[in-house]
Short mmCIF file of C-alpha atoms in Angstrom, two decimals:
data_model
loop_
_atom_site.label_atom_id
_atom_site.label_comp_id
_atom_site.label_asym_id
_atom_site.label_seq_id
_atom_site.Cartn_x
_atom_site.Cartn_y
_atom_site.Cartn_z
CA MET A 221 -12.51 10.63 -66.07
CA THR A 222 -10.39 8.60 -63.67
CA ALA A 223 -7.08 8.59 -65.52
CA ASP A 224 -6.04 11.84 -63.85
CA LYS A 225 -6.40 10.55 -60.26
CA THR A 226 -3.74 11.73 -57.85
CA TRP A 227 -1.82 8.86 -56.27
CA ILE A 228 0.38 9.29 -53.21
CA ASN A 229 3.08 6.93 -52.00
CA SER A 230 4.20 5.75 -48.62
CA LEU A 231 7.69 4.82 -47.61
CA GLY A 232 6.39 1.31 -46.98
CA GLY A 233 4.02 1.59 -44.07
CA LEU A 234 0.74 3.05 -42.91
CA TYR A 235 -1.42 5.80 -44.29
CA VAL A 236 -3.40 8.05 -41.96
CA CYS A 237 -6.56 9.99 -42.82
CA LEU A 238 -7.50 12.80 -40.46
CA PRO A 239 -9.02 16.28 -40.39
CA GLY A 240 -6.71 18.95 -41.75
CA THR A 241 -7.07 20.80 -38.43
CA ALA A 242 -5.37 17.87 -36.65
CA LEU A 243 -2.53 17.62 -39.18
CA GLY A 244 -0.07 19.59 -37.03
CA SER A 245 -0.76 17.30 -34.06
CA TRP A 246 0.34 14.14 -35.88
CA GLN A 247 3.94 13.49 -34.79
CA GLY A 248 4.79 10.73 -37.28
CA GLY A 249 7.73 8.43 -36.60
CA VAL A 250 11.09 9.02 -34.98
CA GLU A 251 14.03 10.05 -37.11
CA ASP A 252 17.27 8.13 -36.67
CA ASP A 253 18.99 11.05 -34.97
CA GLU A 254 16.23 11.68 -32.41
CA ASP A 255 16.47 10.47 -28.83
CA ASP A 256 12.72 9.93 -28.40
CA SER A 257 11.37 6.42 -28.00
CA GLU A 258 9.83 5.08 -31.20
CA GLU A 259 7.17 3.24 -29.19
CA LEU A 260 5.72 6.58 -28.04
CA THR A 261 5.15 7.98 -31.54
CA ASP A 262 1.80 8.24 -33.32
CA TYR A 263 3.26 6.14 -36.13
CA TRP A 264 4.20 3.30 -33.79
CA GLN A 265 0.93 3.39 -31.85
CA ALA A 266 -1.15 3.54 -35.03
CA GLY A 267 0.83 0.56 -36.33
CA LEU A 268 -0.63 -1.52 -33.51
CA THR A 269 -3.91 -1.49 -35.47
CA ASP A 270 -5.42 -4.96 -35.52
CA GLY A 271 -5.86 -5.76 -39.21
CA VAL A 272 -5.59 -3.54 -42.25
CA VAL A 273 -7.77 -0.71 -40.98
CA GLY A 274 -8.41 0.92 -37.61
CA THR A 275 -8.84 4.21 -35.81
CA TYR A 276 -6.52 6.25 -33.62
CA SER A 277 -7.12 9.39 -31.54
CA VAL A 278 -5.21 12.51 -32.58
CA ALA A 279 -5.73 15.76 -30.66
CA GLY A 280 -9.35 14.85 -29.90
CA ASP A 281 -10.12 13.80 -33.49
CA GLU A 282 -10.43 10.26 -34.77
CA ALA A 283 -7.96 9.31 -37.51
CA LEU A 284 -8.49 6.41 -39.88
CA ILE A 285 -5.45 4.15 -40.19
CA LEU A 286 -4.97 2.30 -43.48
CA ALA A 287 -2.46 -0.41 -42.67
CA ALA A 288 -2.28 -2.73 -45.69
CA GLY A 289 1.44 -1.98 -46.19
CA GLU A 290 3.21 -0.27 -49.01
CA GLY A 291 1.64 0.68 -52.30
CA SER A 292 0.41 3.92 -53.83
CA LEU A 293 -3.02 5.16 -52.72
CA THR A 294 -5.79 7.31 -54.15
CA TYR A 295 -9.33 8.27 -53.18
CA VAL A 296 -12.29 7.97 -55.56
CA PRO A 297 -14.96 10.35 -54.22
CA HIS A 298 -17.91 9.16 -56.33
CA LEU A 299 -17.35 5.61 -55.02
CA GLY A 300 -16.35 6.59 -51.45
CA LEU A 301 -13.34 4.35 -51.99
CA PHE A 302 -9.64 4.31 -51.19
CA VAL A 303 -7.72 2.20 -53.71
CA GLN A 304 -4.25 1.04 -52.71
CA ARG A 305 -2.07 -0.71 -55.27
CA LYS A 306 -0.40 -3.85 -53.94
CA ALA A 307 1.70 -4.47 -57.05
CA LYS A 308 2.49 -2.78 -60.31
CA THR A 309 -0.23 -3.53 -62.76
CA ALA A 310 -0.52 -3.81 -66.50
CA ALA A 311 -4.05 -2.39 -66.35
CA ALA A 312 -4.14 0.90 -68.21
CA ASN A 313 -6.66 2.37 -65.83
CA VAL A 314 -6.72 0.86 -62.35
CA ILE A 315 -9.81 2.79 -61.21
CA GLU A 316 -11.83 1.75 -64.25
CA THR A 317 -10.85 -1.88 -63.71
CA VAL A 318 -11.74 -1.68 -60.00
CA THR A 319 -15.09 -0.10 -60.85
CA ASP A 320 -15.87 -2.98 -63.24
CA ALA A 321 -14.94 -5.52 -60.55
CA LEU A 322 -16.92 -3.93 -57.69
CA PRO A 323 -20.09 -6.03 -58.13
CA GLU A 324 -18.04 -9.17 -57.43
CA VAL A 325 -15.96 -7.87 -54.53
CA GLN A 326 -16.44 -9.61 -51.17
CA TRP A 327 -16.37 -6.91 -48.47
CA GLU A 328 -15.46 -7.40 -44.84
CA GLU A 329 -16.79 -4.96 -42.28
CA ALA A 330 -13.74 -3.54 -40.58
CA VAL A 331 -14.37 -0.54 -38.34
CA GLN A 332 -16.67 2.38 -37.59
CA TRP A 333 -15.02 5.78 -37.88
CA ASN A 334 -16.18 9.25 -36.93
CA ALA A 335 -14.84 11.26 -39.87
CA GLY A 336 -14.08 14.93 -39.30
CA ASN A 337 -14.00 17.94 -41.65
CA ASP A 338 -11.51 18.71 -44.42
CA LEU A 339 -9.92 15.26 -44.43
CA VAL A 340 -6.45 14.57 -45.76
CA VAL A 341 -4.50 11.32 -46.11
CA PHE A 342 -0.72 10.92 -46.10
CA ASP A 343 2.11 8.54 -45.22
CA ALA A 344 1.86 8.15 -41.44
CA VAL A 345 5.63 8.25 -40.93
CA TRP A 346 5.69 12.01 -41.72
CA PRO A 347 5.15 14.50 -38.90
CA GLY A 348 1.98 16.31 -39.93
CA ASN A 349 3.57 19.74 -40.16
CA GLU A 350 6.30 18.37 -42.48
CA VAL A 351 4.21 16.49 -45.06
CA PRO A 352 5.18 17.79 -48.52
CA PRO A 353 2.12 19.16 -50.37
CA ASP A 354 2.53 16.59 -53.17
CA ARG A 355 2.20 13.78 -50.59
CA LEU A 356 -1.01 15.13 -49.04
CA LEU A 357 -4.21 13.80 -50.60
CA PRO A 358 -7.51 15.63 -49.93
CA VAL A 359 -10.48 13.37 -49.14
CA PRO A 360 -13.67 15.25 -50.10
CA ARG A 361 -16.53 13.87 -48.01
CA ALA A 362 -18.97 15.02 -45.38
CA PRO A 363 -18.07 14.61 -41.70
CA GLY A 364 -19.86 12.09 -39.53
CA PRO A 365 -20.06 8.38 -38.76
CA VAL A 366 -18.62 6.08 -41.42
CA ASP A 367 -18.65 2.29 -41.75
CA VAL A 368 -15.36 1.21 -43.30
CA HIS A 369 -15.28 -2.04 -45.26
CA VAL A 370 -12.17 -3.69 -46.70
CA ALA A 371 -11.54 -6.05 -49.62
CA GLU A 372 -8.60 -7.33 -51.59
CA LEU A 373 -8.87 -7.64 -55.35
CA GLU A 374 -6.28 -9.95 -56.89
CA PRO A 375 -5.44 -10.56 -60.55
CA SER A 376 -7.73 -12.95 -62.40
CA ASP A 377 -8.75 -13.79 -65.95
CA ARG A 378 -11.15 -10.84 -65.88
CA TRP A 379 -8.93 -8.10 -64.42
CA ASN A 380 -5.25 -7.53 -63.97
CA VAL A 381 -5.02 -5.52 -60.76
CA TRP A 382 -3.93 -6.31 -57.24
CA VAL A 383 -5.31 -3.73 -54.83
CA THR A 384 -6.65 -3.29 -51.33
CA LEU A 385 -9.96 -1.43 -51.27
CA TYR A 386 -11.31 0.59 -48.34
CA ARG A 387 -14.97 1.51 -48.86
CA LEU A 388 -16.44 4.34 -46.76
CA ILE A 389 -20.21 4.04 -46.32
#
């Protein structure tokens, strides 16, 4: 059931989740050959997020910034959960292992987010209109207010995964 999850990768930085209608407004980071100031980019400003999760305004919509660093990311709709790998794991099925560990996870309330329609998540360094389709992850959930909680699950005797979890309630 979960073995076929789509995972996307970042180039080492933030992920951004926003409505598909705002995708073209996300400017990403500055390329080396551009004269624009990096500090003025969406990527730079979103990187000022305090902690591993925050929000950022994009064209009148509120984007969710997932700032735990590099590591592949997926979304598990039936759990309302982003799972971001922090290290390669020997676990055959990361999602199944995470699901087994959920009752013991210690969650920290992080941020409230007003989720929009037709959400997508991608590496925040990409300009929205240039994100390759295979690096764009749909996030199927209803729009509206969301409480975002964060936890880190590290390897133990019971499970062999190291992930950051973002739970959307």
